[in-house]
Amino acid sequence: MLVLWISTTGYSQQMVSHPLSSFGIGEYHLHAHGIYAALGESAIAGIDSAQLNYFNPASYANLSPGITLFSVGINQRVSQFKQNDQQYFKPNGNLNHLALGFRIKNNMGLCFGIKPFSAKGYYLSERMFTGVDSLLNTYEGNGYINEPFLGFSFAPIHTKHSYLGLGVNGSFLFGYVDNTRTSKLIQGTSNSGGISVNTLRLNAPKVEFGAAFTQDLGPRYHIKLGLSYTPGLSYRGNLEETFYSATNLSNVQQWDTLFTTSSDGKVIQASVWSLGAVQHFRLKDAVRKNKTLHPDLMLHINYARSGSMGYSFPGTSLASVGVNALASYRFGAGIQYSPERKMYENVATLGFLDKFHYRAGFYFGNLPYQDAAGNGFQERAITLGLGIPILVQQSLSSVNVSVVLGERGTGIQNGLQEQFVSIQLGTILSPSVFERWFRKRKMD
């Protein structure tokens, strides 16, 4: 009930706040996750039977048999923007995913849910003198493109020591993002002015493929490899541009439509791919007084690359947006230490701090857009996190918290710079070993 209440409350806020989300469909690098954000955004090779990894659909067939996992995540971010001698703070946050997954038969898995594909959420204003009047121009962006998805995976190899999985996520993008510009006289007693609204809507299918391989290389060493690939796709869209005049900008009913145009077109996404690896070490047992711990250490690395986003809406304001688009990449690495891997067998003897998973990492890369002068934006961050298993009745439920401290900017003096703190809260809910969801009942 607490998770659902927080999730519902999160919808009242925007997910992003960067001014350059005004371009195109907005910001579409939205991969915040309670577990993988703490590991330097290294998600593709995160193949774990107790984690619902929708970033790589090949992982679903590796879920624990007979166990259903329900995953929900919330993201909260506070940014400080600086340019020249100006600065301001902007908080934002929202639900970042809802997903339900389970294994079907011995070598198949299924997952479905919803996550954001892109978002806008900025607010800027400027004062200007036209030679006759002083104007206040306000620029605001809002909206989401949502991505409900259904994923399936098949494992041709699934043994105690080896796993090879192939998977696909099919989804349908829908929603809208808009840019609104409002101009009004600073001097005067009236609240009159003009409003320009550009609304971009998407309604289009999307597909993503994944592969995963894990192998035991001895009693204490395990390797995991992951790959995800999204081919270049064209998303069907509609751009509506409307201009209003208003005697009272605060009352929408007093807006008069001067003209409106509607154009069908396409948003063109270049191919996206990610590679990841995990080195899993089962460390030597640690004997402490009357207990023996079985610690684990995992090293994560991940590299992702995405082509630029293009727009085919001839004769509209989106016709030139692709000029500022760039191909982007991100490299991330992380480490996870678990004092005890045999959690349920030894829960009675564990100390308080022995029950957690400790995570840390970093990432760096460039963002998919540049400023008007052609300077690309870079991003880098350090990450920390904690995994808290819920050991009541031996369920696979857990709460995962991550904190990301980072910055974005062009590196140019007097350019736009962002410093941010981001917190992700992820919860995985699962029935206990004494309960099964979706079980077929039989009468003897």
CSV table of C-alpha atoms in Angstrom, one decimal:
chain,number,residue,atom,x,y,z
A,1,MET,CA,0.0,0.0,0.0
A,2,LEU,CA,2.9,2.4,0.8
A,3,VAL,CA,4.6,1.7,-2.6
A,4,LEU,CA,1.4,2.3,-4.5
A,5,TRP,CA,0.7,5.5,-2.6
A,6,ILE,CA,4.2,6.9,-3.3
A,7,SER,CA,3.8,5.8,-7.0
A,8,THR,CA,0.5,7.6,-7.4
A,9,THR,CA,1.9,10.7,-5.7
A,10,GLY,CA,4.9,10.7,-8.0
A,11,TYR,CA,2.8,11.3,-11.1
A,12,SER,CA,2.1,14.9,-9.9
A,13,GLN,CA,5.7,15.8,-10.7
A,14,GLN,CA,7.9,16.1,-13.8
A,15,MET,CA,10.7,13.5,-14.4
A,16,VAL,CA,13.2,15.9,-16.1
A,17,SER,CA,14.1,19.6,-15.7
A,18,HIS,CA,17.0,20.2,-18.2
A,19,PRO,CA,16.3,23.2,-20.5
A,20,LEU,CA,17.6,21.2,-23.5
A,21,SER,CA,14.7,18.8,-23.1
A,22,SER,CA,12.9,21.4,-25.2
A,23,PHE,CA,14.4,19.7,-28.3
A,24,GLY,CA,12.2,17.2,-30.2
A,25,ILE,CA,10.7,14.5,-28.0
A,26,GLY,CA,12.6,15.7,-24.9
A,27,GLU,CA,15.0,13.7,-22.8
A,28,TYR,CA,15.0,10.0,-23.6
A,29,HIS,CA,17.9,8.7,-21.5
A,30,LEU,CA,15.6,7.7,-18.6
A,31,HIS,CA,17.2,4.6,-17.1
A,32,ALA,CA,17.0,5.3,-13.4
A,33,HIS,CA,16.7,2.0,-11.4
A,34,GLY,CA,17.1,1.3,-7.7
A,35,ILE,CA,19.6,-1.5,-8.3
A,36,TYR,CA,21.5,-0.7,-11.5
A,37,ALA,CA,21.8,3.1,-10.9
A,38,ALA,CA,24.0,2.3,-7.9
A,39,LEU,CA,26.3,0.1,-10.1
A,40,GLY,CA,27.2,2.9,-12.6
A,41,GLU,CA,24.1,2.2,-14.7
A,42,SER,CA,25.4,-1.3,-15.5
A,43,ALA,CA,22.2,-3.2,-16.2
A,44,ILE,CA,22.6,-5.3,-19.3
A,45,ALA,CA,24.5,-8.2,-17.7
A,46,GLY,CA,22.4,-8.1,-14.5
A,47,ILE,CA,21.1,-11.7,-14.8
A,48,ASP,CA,19.7,-12.6,-11.4
A,49,SER,CA,16.8,-14.9,-10.5
A,50,ALA,CA,15.7,-12.4,-7.8
A,51,GLN,CA,15.8,-9.3,-10.0
A,52,LEU,CA,13.4,-8.2,-12.7
A,53,ASN,CA,15.8,-6.8,-15.3
A,54,TYR,CA,13.6,-5.3,-18.1
A,55,PHE,CA,16.6,-3.7,-19.7
A,56,ASN,CA,17.6,-7.1,-21.1
A,57,PRO,CA,14.6,-9.2,-22.0
A,58,ALA,CA,16.8,-12.3,-22.2
A,59,SER,CA,16.9,-12.4,-18.4
A,60,TYR,CA,13.3,-13.4,-17.9
A,61,ALA,CA,13.8,-17.1,-18.4
A,62,ASN,CA,16.3,-17.1,-15.5
A,63,LEU,CA,13.8,-16.0,-12.9
A,64,SER,CA,13.2,-18.3,-10.0
A,65,PRO,CA,10.7,-21.1,-10.9
A,66,GLY,CA,7.2,-20.7,-9.4
A,67,ILE,CA,8.0,-17.1,-8.1
A,68,THR,CA,6.3,-13.9,-9.4
A,69,LEU,CA,8.2,-10.7,-9.1
A,70,PHE,CA,6.5,-7.3,-9.0
A,71,SER,CA,8.9,-4.4,-9.4
A,72,VAL,CA,8.2,-0.7,-8.9
A,73,GLY,CA,10.6,2.2,-9.0
A,74,ILE,CA,10.5,5.9,-8.1
A,75,ASN,CA,13.0,8.6,-8.9
A,76,GLN,CA,13.6,11.9,-7.2
A,77,ARG,CA,16.2,14.4,-8.5
A,78,VAL,CA,17.4,17.9,-7.4
A,79,SER,CA,19.4,19.9,-10.0
A,80,GLN,CA,21.3,23.2,-9.7
A,81,PHE,CA,21.7,25.0,-13.0
A,82,LYS,CA,24.4,27.6,-13.6
A,83,GLN,CA,25.1,29.9,-16.5
A,84,ASN,CA,27.2,33.1,-16.3
A,85,ASP,CA,26.1,34.7,-13.0
A,86,GLN,CA,22.7,33.1,-13.0
A,87,GLN,CA,21.7,30.0,-11.1
A,88,TYR,CA,18.6,28.2,-9.9
A,89,PHE,CA,17.5,24.9,-8.2
A,90,LYS,CA,14.9,22.6,-9.7
A,91,PRO,CA,13.5,19.4,-8.1
A,92,ASN,CA,11.7,16.8,-10.1
A,93,GLY,CA,10.7,13.1,-9.8
A,94,ASN,CA,8.3,10.5,-10.8
A,95,LEU,CA,7.5,6.8,-11.1
A,96,ASN,CA,10.1,5.3,-13.4
A,97,HIS,CA,8.7,1.8,-14.0
A,98,LEU,CA,6.0,-0.8,-13.0
A,99,ALA,CA,6.7,-4.4,-14.1
A,100,LEU,CA,5.5,-7.9,-13.3
A,101,GLY,CA,7.5,-11.0,-14.4
A,102,PHE,CA,7.6,-14.7,-13.9
A,103,ARG,CA,9.0,-17.9,-15.4
A,104,ILE,CA,6.8,-20.1,-17.5
A,105,LYS,CA,7.8,-23.8,-17.9
A,106,ASN,CA,11.5,-24.6,-17.4
A,107,ASN,CA,13.1,-22.4,-20.1
A,108,MET,CA,10.7,-19.5,-20.8
A,109,GLY,CA,10.0,-16.2,-19.0
A,110,LEU,CA,7.4,-13.5,-19.4
A,111,CYS,CA,7.4,-9.8,-18.2
A,112,PHE,CA,5.1,-6.9,-18.8
A,113,GLY,CA,4.8,-3.4,-17.5
A,114,ILE,CA,5.2,0.3,-18.3
A,115,LYS,CA,8.1,2.8,-18.3
A,116,PRO,CA,8.7,6.3,-19.7
A,117,PHE,CA,10.3,6.6,-23.1
A,118,SER,CA,10.9,10.3,-23.1
A,119,ALA,CA,9.8,13.4,-21.0
A,120,LYS,CA,9.9,17.2,-20.9
A,121,GLY,CA,9.9,19.4,-17.9
A,122,TYR,CA,11.5,22.8,-18.0
A,123,TYR,CA,10.6,26.4,-17.2
A,124,LEU,CA,12.5,29.4,-18.4
A,125,SER,CA,11.8,33.1,-18.7
A,126,GLU,CA,13.5,36.2,-20.2
A,127,ARG,CA,12.9,39.9,-20.3
A,128,MET,CA,13.5,41.8,-23.6
A,129,PHE,CA,13.0,45.3,-25.0
A,130,THR,CA,11.6,45.6,-28.5
A,131,GLY,CA,12.4,49.2,-28.9
A,132,VAL,CA,8.9,50.2,-27.9
A,133,ASP,CA,7.7,47.8,-25.2
A,134,SER,CA,9.2,45.6,-22.6
A,135,LEU,CA,8.2,41.9,-22.9
A,136,LEU,CA,8.3,38.9,-20.6
A,137,ASN,CA,8.8,35.7,-22.6
A,138,THR,CA,8.1,32.4,-20.7
A,139,TYR,CA,9.1,29.0,-22.1
A,140,GLU,CA,7.7,25.8,-20.6
A,141,GLY,CA,7.8,22.2,-21.5
A,142,ASN,CA,5.6,19.3,-20.2
A,143,GLY,CA,4.5,15.8,-21.1
A,144,TYR,CA,5.6,12.2,-21.4
A,145,ILE,CA,5.9,9.5,-24.1
A,146,ASN,CA,5.0,6.3,-22.3
A,147,GLU,CA,6.1,2.8,-23.2
A,148,PRO,CA,4.0,-0.1,-22.1
A,149,PHE,CA,5.8,-3.3,-23.0
A,150,LEU,CA,5.4,-7.1,-23.1
A,151,GLY,CA,8.6,-9.2,-23.0
A,152,PHE,CA,9.3,-12.9,-23.6
A,153,SER,CA,12.5,-14.9,-23.4
A,154,PHE,CA,13.6,-18.4,-24.2
A,155,ALA,CA,16.6,-20.3,-22.9
A,156,PRO,CA,17.9,-23.0,-25.1
A,157,ILE,CA,20.5,-23.8,-22.4
A,158,HIS,CA,19.4,-23.7,-18.8
A,159,THR,CA,21.4,-25.9,-16.4
A,160,LYS,CA,22.8,-25.6,-13.0
A,161,HIS,CA,26.1,-24.1,-14.2
A,162,SER,CA,25.2,-22.6,-17.6
A,163,TYR,CA,22.5,-20.3,-19.0
A,164,LEU,CA,21.9,-19.0,-22.5
A,165,GLY,CA,18.9,-16.8,-23.0
A,166,LEU,CA,17.3,-14.9,-26.0
A,167,GLY,CA,14.6,-12.4,-25.5
A,168,VAL,CA,12.5,-9.6,-27.0
A,169,ASN,CA,10.5,-6.7,-25.6
A,170,GLY,CA,7.6,-5.5,-27.8
A,171,SER,CA,6.1,-2.1,-26.8
A,172,PHE,CA,3.9,0.6,-28.1
A,173,LEU,CA,4.8,4.3,-27.6
A,174,PHE,CA,2.0,6.7,-26.9
A,175,GLY,CA,1.6,10.1,-25.3
A,176,TYR,CA,2.6,13.7,-26.1
A,177,VAL,CA,5.1,16.4,-25.2
A,178,ASP,CA,4.6,20.1,-25.7
A,179,ASN,CA,6.5,23.4,-25.8
A,180,THR,CA,4.7,26.5,-24.7
A,181,ARG,CA,5.9,30.1,-25.2
A,182,THR,CA,4.0,32.9,-23.6
A,183,SER,CA,4.7,36.6,-24.2
A,184,LYS,CA,3.2,39.5,-22.3
A,185,LEU,CA,3.8,43.2,-21.7
A,186,ILE,CA,5.7,43.9,-18.4
A,187,GLN,CA,4.3,47.4,-18.2
A,188,GLY,CA,0.5,47.9,-18.1
A,189,THR,CA,-2.6,47.0,-16.2
A,190,SER,CA,-3.9,44.1,-18.4
A,191,ASN,CA,-2.8,40.5,-18.5
A,192,SER,CA,-3.0,40.2,-22.3
A,193,GLY,CA,-0.5,38.5,-24.5
A,194,GLY,CA,0.2,35.8,-27.0
A,195,ILE,CA,0.7,32.0,-26.6
A,196,SER,CA,2.4,29.6,-29.0
A,197,VAL,CA,1.9,25.9,-28.3
A,198,ASN,CA,3.7,23.1,-30.2
A,199,THR,CA,2.4,19.6,-29.3
A,200,LEU,CA,4.1,16.4,-30.6
A,201,ARG,CA,2.2,13.1,-30.3
A,202,LEU,CA,3.6,9.6,-30.9
A,203,ASN,CA,1.7,6.4,-31.6
A,204,ALA,CA,4.0,3.7,-32.8
A,205,PRO,CA,5.3,0.2,-32.1
A,206,LYS,CA,8.9,-0.4,-30.8
A,207,VAL,CA,11.0,-3.6,-30.5
A,208,GLU,CA,14.1,-4.5,-28.5
A,209,PHE,CA,16.2,-7.7,-28.6
A,210,GLY,CA,18.4,-9.2,-25.9
A,211,ALA,CA,20.8,-12.0,-25.3
A,212,ALA,CA,22.4,-13.2,-22.1
A,213,PHE,CA,25.0,-15.9,-21.2
A,214,THR,CA,26.2,-17.0,-17.7
A,215,GLN,CA,28.7,-19.7,-16.9
A,216,ASP,CA,30.3,-21.2,-13.8
A,217,LEU,CA,34.1,-21.4,-14.2
A,218,GLY,CA,34.8,-23.2,-11.0
A,219,PRO,CA,33.4,-23.4,-7.5
A,220,ARG,CA,34.2,-19.7,-6.8
A,221,TYR,CA,34.0,-17.9,-10.1
A,222,HIS,CA,31.1,-17.0,-12.3
A,223,ILE,CA,30.8,-14.9,-15.4
A,224,LYS,CA,27.8,-13.1,-17.0
A,225,LEU,CA,27.5,-11.5,-20.4
A,226,GLY,CA,24.6,-9.4,-21.8
A,227,LEU,CA,23.7,-7.7,-25.0
A,228,SER,CA,20.7,-5.6,-26.0
A,229,TYR,CA,19.9,-4.1,-29.4
A,230,THR,CA,17.2,-1.8,-30.7
A,231,PRO,CA,17.2,-1.5,-34.5
A,232,GLY,CA,16.7,1.8,-36.2
A,233,LEU,CA,13.0,2.6,-36.2
A,234,SER,CA,10.6,5.3,-37.5
A,235,TYR,CA,7.9,6.3,-35.1
A,236,ARG,CA,4.7,7.7,-36.5
A,237,GLY,CA,3.9,11.1,-35.1
A,238,ASN,CA,1.8,14.2,-35.4
A,239,LEU,CA,2.8,17.8,-34.7
A,240,GLU,CA,0.2,20.4,-33.9
A,241,GLU,CA,1.3,24.1,-33.8
A,242,THR,CA,-1.2,26.6,-32.5
A,243,PHE,CA,-1.0,30.4,-31.8
A,244,TYR,CA,-3.4,32.2,-29.5
A,245,SER,CA,-4.0,35.7,-28.4
A,246,ALA,CA,-5.5,36.4,-25.0
A,247,THR,CA,-7.0,39.3,-23.1
A,248,ASN,CA,-6.3,37.3,-19.9
A,249,LEU,CA,-3.4,34.8,-20.0
A,250,SER,CA,-4.5,33.3,-16.7
A,251,ASN,CA,-7.9,32.2,-18.1
A,252,VAL,CA,-7.8,29.6,-20.9
A,253,GLN,CA,-11.4,30.3,-21.8
A,254,GLN,CA,-10.4,33.8,-22.9
A,255,TRP,CA,-7.8,32.5,-25.4
A,256,ASP,CA,-8.6,33.2,-29.1
A,257,THR,CA,-7.1,30.8,-31.7
A,258,LEU,CA,-5.4,32.9,-34.4
A,259,PHE,CA,-4.3,29.9,-36.5
A,260,THR,CA,-3.5,26.2,-36.1
A,261,THR,CA,-1.7,23.6,-38.2
A,262,SER,CA,-1.4,19.8,-38.0
A,263,SER,CA,1.3,17.8,-39.7
A,264,ASP,CA,1.9,14.1,-39.8
A,265,GLY,CA,5.5,12.9,-39.9
A,266,LYS,CA,8.1,10.6,-38.3
A,267,VAL,CA,10.5,10.5,-35.4
A,268,ILE,CA,13.5,8.6,-36.6
A,269,GLN,CA,15.6,6.7,-34.0
A,270,ALA,CA,18.9,5.3,-35.0
A,271,SER,CA,20.0,1.9,-33.7
A,272,VAL,CA,20.8,1.5,-30.0
A,273,TRP,CA,23.0,-1.2,-28.5
A,274,SER,CA,24.5,-2.1,-25.1
A,275,LEU,CA,27.1,-4.6,-24.0
A,276,GLY,CA,27.7,-5.6,-20.4
A,277,ALA,CA,29.7,-8.1,-18.3
A,278,VAL,CA,29.7,-9.2,-14.7
A,279,GLN,CA,32.5,-11.0,-12.9
A,280,HIS,CA,31.1,-12.8,-9.9
A,281,PHE,CA,33.5,-14.0,-7.2
A,282,ARG,CA,32.4,-16.3,-4.3
A,283,LEU,CA,35.0,-15.2,-1.7
A,284,LYS,CA,36.4,-17.5,0.9
A,285,ASP,CA,34.3,-18.1,4.0
A,286,ALA,CA,34.7,-15.7,6.9
A,287,VAL,CA,34.6,-17.2,10.3
A,288,ARG,CA,33.5,-14.7,13.0
A,289,LYS,CA,33.0,-16.0,16.6
A,290,ASN,CA,30.0,-18.4,16.4
A,291,LYS,CA,29.0,-17.8,12.8
A,292,THR,CA,30.4,-18.4,9.3
A,293,LEU,CA,29.8,-15.9,6.5
A,294,HIS,CA,29.9,-16.7,2.8
A,295,PRO,CA,30.6,-13.3,1.1
A,296,ASP,CA,30.1,-12.4,-2.6
A,297,LEU,CA,31.8,-9.8,-4.8
A,298,MET,CA,30.5,-8.7,-8.2
A,299,LEU,CA,32.2,-6.4,-10.7
A,300,HIS,CA,29.9,-4.8,-13.4
A,301,ILE,CA,30.9,-3.0,-16.6
A,302,ASN,CA,28.6,-1.6,-19.3
A,303,TYR,CA,29.0,0.2,-22.6
A,304,ALA,CA,26.0,1.7,-24.5
A,305,ARG,CA,25.8,3.6,-27.7
A,306,SER,CA,22.9,5.3,-29.4
A,307,GLY,CA,22.6,7.0,-32.8
A,308,SER,CA,21.1,10.4,-33.1
A,309,MET,CA,17.4,11.1,-33.1
A,310,GLY,CA,15.9,12.6,-36.3
A,311,TYR,CA,12.7,14.3,-37.2
A,312,SER,CA,10.8,14.3,-40.5
A,313,PHE,CA,8.1,16.9,-40.3
A,314,PRO,CA,8.8,19.1,-43.4
A,315,GLY,CA,7.8,22.7,-43.2
A,316,THR,CA,7.4,22.7,-39.4
A,317,SER,CA,9.4,23.9,-36.4
A,318,LEU,CA,10.8,20.4,-36.0
A,319,ALA,CA,12.4,20.4,-39.5
A,320,SER,CA,15.7,21.8,-38.2
A,321,VAL,CA,15.8,20.1,-34.7
A,322,GLY,CA,18.0,17.3,-36.0
A,323,VAL,CA,20.9,19.8,-36.5
A,324,ASN,CA,21.4,19.8,-32.7
A,325,ALA,CA,21.1,16.0,-32.3
A,326,LEU,CA,24.2,13.9,-31.6
A,327,ALA,CA,25.1,10.2,-31.3
A,328,SER,CA,25.6,9.4,-27.6
A,329,TYR,CA,27.5,6.9,-25.5
A,330,ARG,CA,27.8,5.9,-21.9
A,331,PHE,CA,30.4,3.8,-20.1
A,332,GLY,CA,29.7,2.6,-16.5
A,333,ALA,CA,31.2,0.3,-13.9
A,334,GLY,CA,30.2,-0.8,-10.5
A,335,ILE,CA,30.9,-3.1,-7.6
A,336,GLN,CA,28.6,-5.0,-5.3
A,337,TYR,CA,29.6,-6.7,-2.0
A,338,SER,CA,27.4,-9.0,-0.1
A,339,PRO,CA,28.6,-10.3,3.3
A,340,GLU,CA,26.3,-13.4,3.0
A,341,ARG,CA,25.1,-15.1,-0.2
A,342,LYS,CA,23.3,-17.9,1.7
A,343,MET,CA,20.9,-15.5,3.3
A,344,TYR,CA,17.9,-17.8,4.1
A,345,GLU,CA,20.0,-20.7,5.4
A,346,ASN,CA,21.8,-18.6,7.9
A,347,VAL,CA,19.4,-15.8,8.6
A,348,ALA,CA,19.2,-16.7,12.3
A,349,THR,CA,22.9,-16.0,12.9
A,350,LEU,CA,23.3,-12.9,10.7
A,351,GLY,CA,24.1,-9.5,12.2
A,352,PHE,CA,22.2,-6.5,11.1
A,353,LEU,CA,24.8,-5.2,8.7
A,354,ASP,CA,25.4,-8.7,7.3
A,355,LYS,CA,22.0,-8.7,5.6
A,356,PHE,CA,22.6,-5.9,3.1
A,357,HIS,CA,24.1,-5.6,-0.4
A,358,TYR,CA,26.5,-2.7,-0.7
A,359,ARG,CA,26.9,-1.1,-4.1
A,360,ALA,CA,29.1,1.7,-5.6
A,361,GLY,CA,30.1,2.8,-9.1
A,362,PHE,CA,30.6,5.5,-11.7
A,363,TYR,CA,29.7,6.4,-15.3
A,364,PHE,CA,30.5,9.0,-17.9
A,365,GLY,CA,29.5,9.8,-21.5
A,366,ASN,CA,27.9,12.3,-23.7
A,367,LEU,CA,24.3,13.4,-24.1
A,368,PRO,CA,22.4,13.2,-27.4
A,369,TYR,CA,22.2,17.0,-28.0
A,370,GLN,CA,24.4,20.1,-28.3
A,371,ASP,CA,23.9,23.8,-27.7
A,372,ALA,CA,23.4,26.4,-30.5
A,373,ALA,CA,27.2,26.9,-30.8
A,374,GLY,CA,27.7,23.2,-31.5
A,375,ASN,CA,29.2,22.3,-28.1
A,376,GLY,CA,28.2,18.8,-27.0
A,377,PHE,CA,27.0,18.1,-23.4
A,378,GLN,CA,29.0,15.6,-21.3
A,379,GLU,CA,27.7,13.8,-18.2
A,380,ARG,CA,29.6,12.0,-15.4
A,381,ALA,CA,28.6,10.8,-12.0
A,382,ILE,CA,29.5,8.6,-9.0
A,383,THR,CA,26.9,6.2,-7.6
A,384,LEU,CA,26.2,4.6,-4.3
A,385,GLY,CA,23.5,2.1,-3.2
A,386,LEU,CA,22.1,-0.3,-0.7
A,387,GLY,CA,20.1,-3.5,-1.2
A,388,ILE,CA,17.8,-4.5,1.7
A,389,PRO,CA,16.3,-8.0,1.5
A,390,ILE,CA,12.9,-8.6,3.1
A,391,LEU,CA,13.5,-11.9,4.9
A,392,VAL,CA,10.1,-12.4,6.3
A,393,GLN,CA,8.8,-15.9,5.3
A,394,GLN,CA,11.8,-16.3,3.0
A,395,SER,CA,10.4,-14.3,0.1
A,396,LEU,CA,12.6,-12.7,-2.7
A,397,SER,CA,11.2,-9.3,-1.8
A,398,SER,CA,13.7,-6.4,-1.4
A,399,VAL,CA,14.0,-2.6,-1.2
A,400,ASN,CA,16.9,-1.1,-3.2
A,401,VAL,CA,18.1,2.5,-2.8
A,402,SER,CA,20.6,4.3,-4.9
A,403,VAL,CA,22.1,7.8,-4.9
A,404,VAL,CA,23.7,9.4,-7.9
A,405,LEU,CA,25.9,12.5,-7.6
A,406,GLY,CA,26.7,14.0,-11.0
A,407,GLU,CA,27.1,16.9,-13.4
A,408,ARG,CA,26.3,17.8,-16.9
A,409,GLY,CA,27.7,20.5,-19.1
A,410,THR,CA,29.7,21.5,-22.2
A,411,GLY,CA,32.8,22.3,-20.3
A,412,ILE,CA,32.8,25.7,-22.0
A,413,GLN,CA,33.3,28.8,-19.7
A,414,ASN,CA,30.0,30.5,-19.1
A,415,GLY,CA,28.1,27.6,-20.6
A,416,LEU,CA,25.1,25.9,-19.1
A,417,GLN,CA,26.1,23.6,-16.3
A,418,GLU,CA,24.0,21.2,-14.2
A,419,GLN,CA,24.9,19.6,-10.9
A,420,PHE,CA,22.5,17.1,-9.6
A,421,VAL,CA,21.7,14.6,-6.8
A,422,SER,CA,19.4,11.8,-7.8
A,423,ILE,CA,17.8,9.2,-5.5
A,424,GLN,CA,16.1,6.0,-6.8
A,425,LEU,CA,13.9,3.8,-4.6
A,426,GLY,CA,13.1,0.4,-6.1
A,427,THR,CA,10.9,-2.3,-4.5
A,428,ILE,CA,10.7,-5.9,-5.6
A,429,LEU,CA,7.6,-7.7,-4.1
A,430,SER,CA,7.3,-11.4,-4.2
A,431,PRO,CA,5.3,-14.1,-2.5
A,432,SER,CA,6.9,-16.2,0.3
A,433,VAL,CA,8.0,-19.8,-0.2
A,434,PHE,CA,4.7,-20.8,1.5
A,435,GLU,CA,2.6,-19.0,-1.1
A,436,ARG,CA,2.4,-19.1,-4.9
A,437,TRP,CA,0.7,-16.6,-7.3
A,438,PHE,CA,-1.0,-18.0,-10.4
A,439,ARG,CA,-0.8,-21.6,-9.2
A,440,LYS,CA,-3.0,-24.2,-10.8
A,441,ARG,CA,-5.0,-25.9,-8.1
A,442,LYS,CA,-5.7,-29.6,-8.2
A,443,MET,CA,-8.1,-31.8,-6.3
A,444,ASP,CA,-7.0,-35.2,-5.2
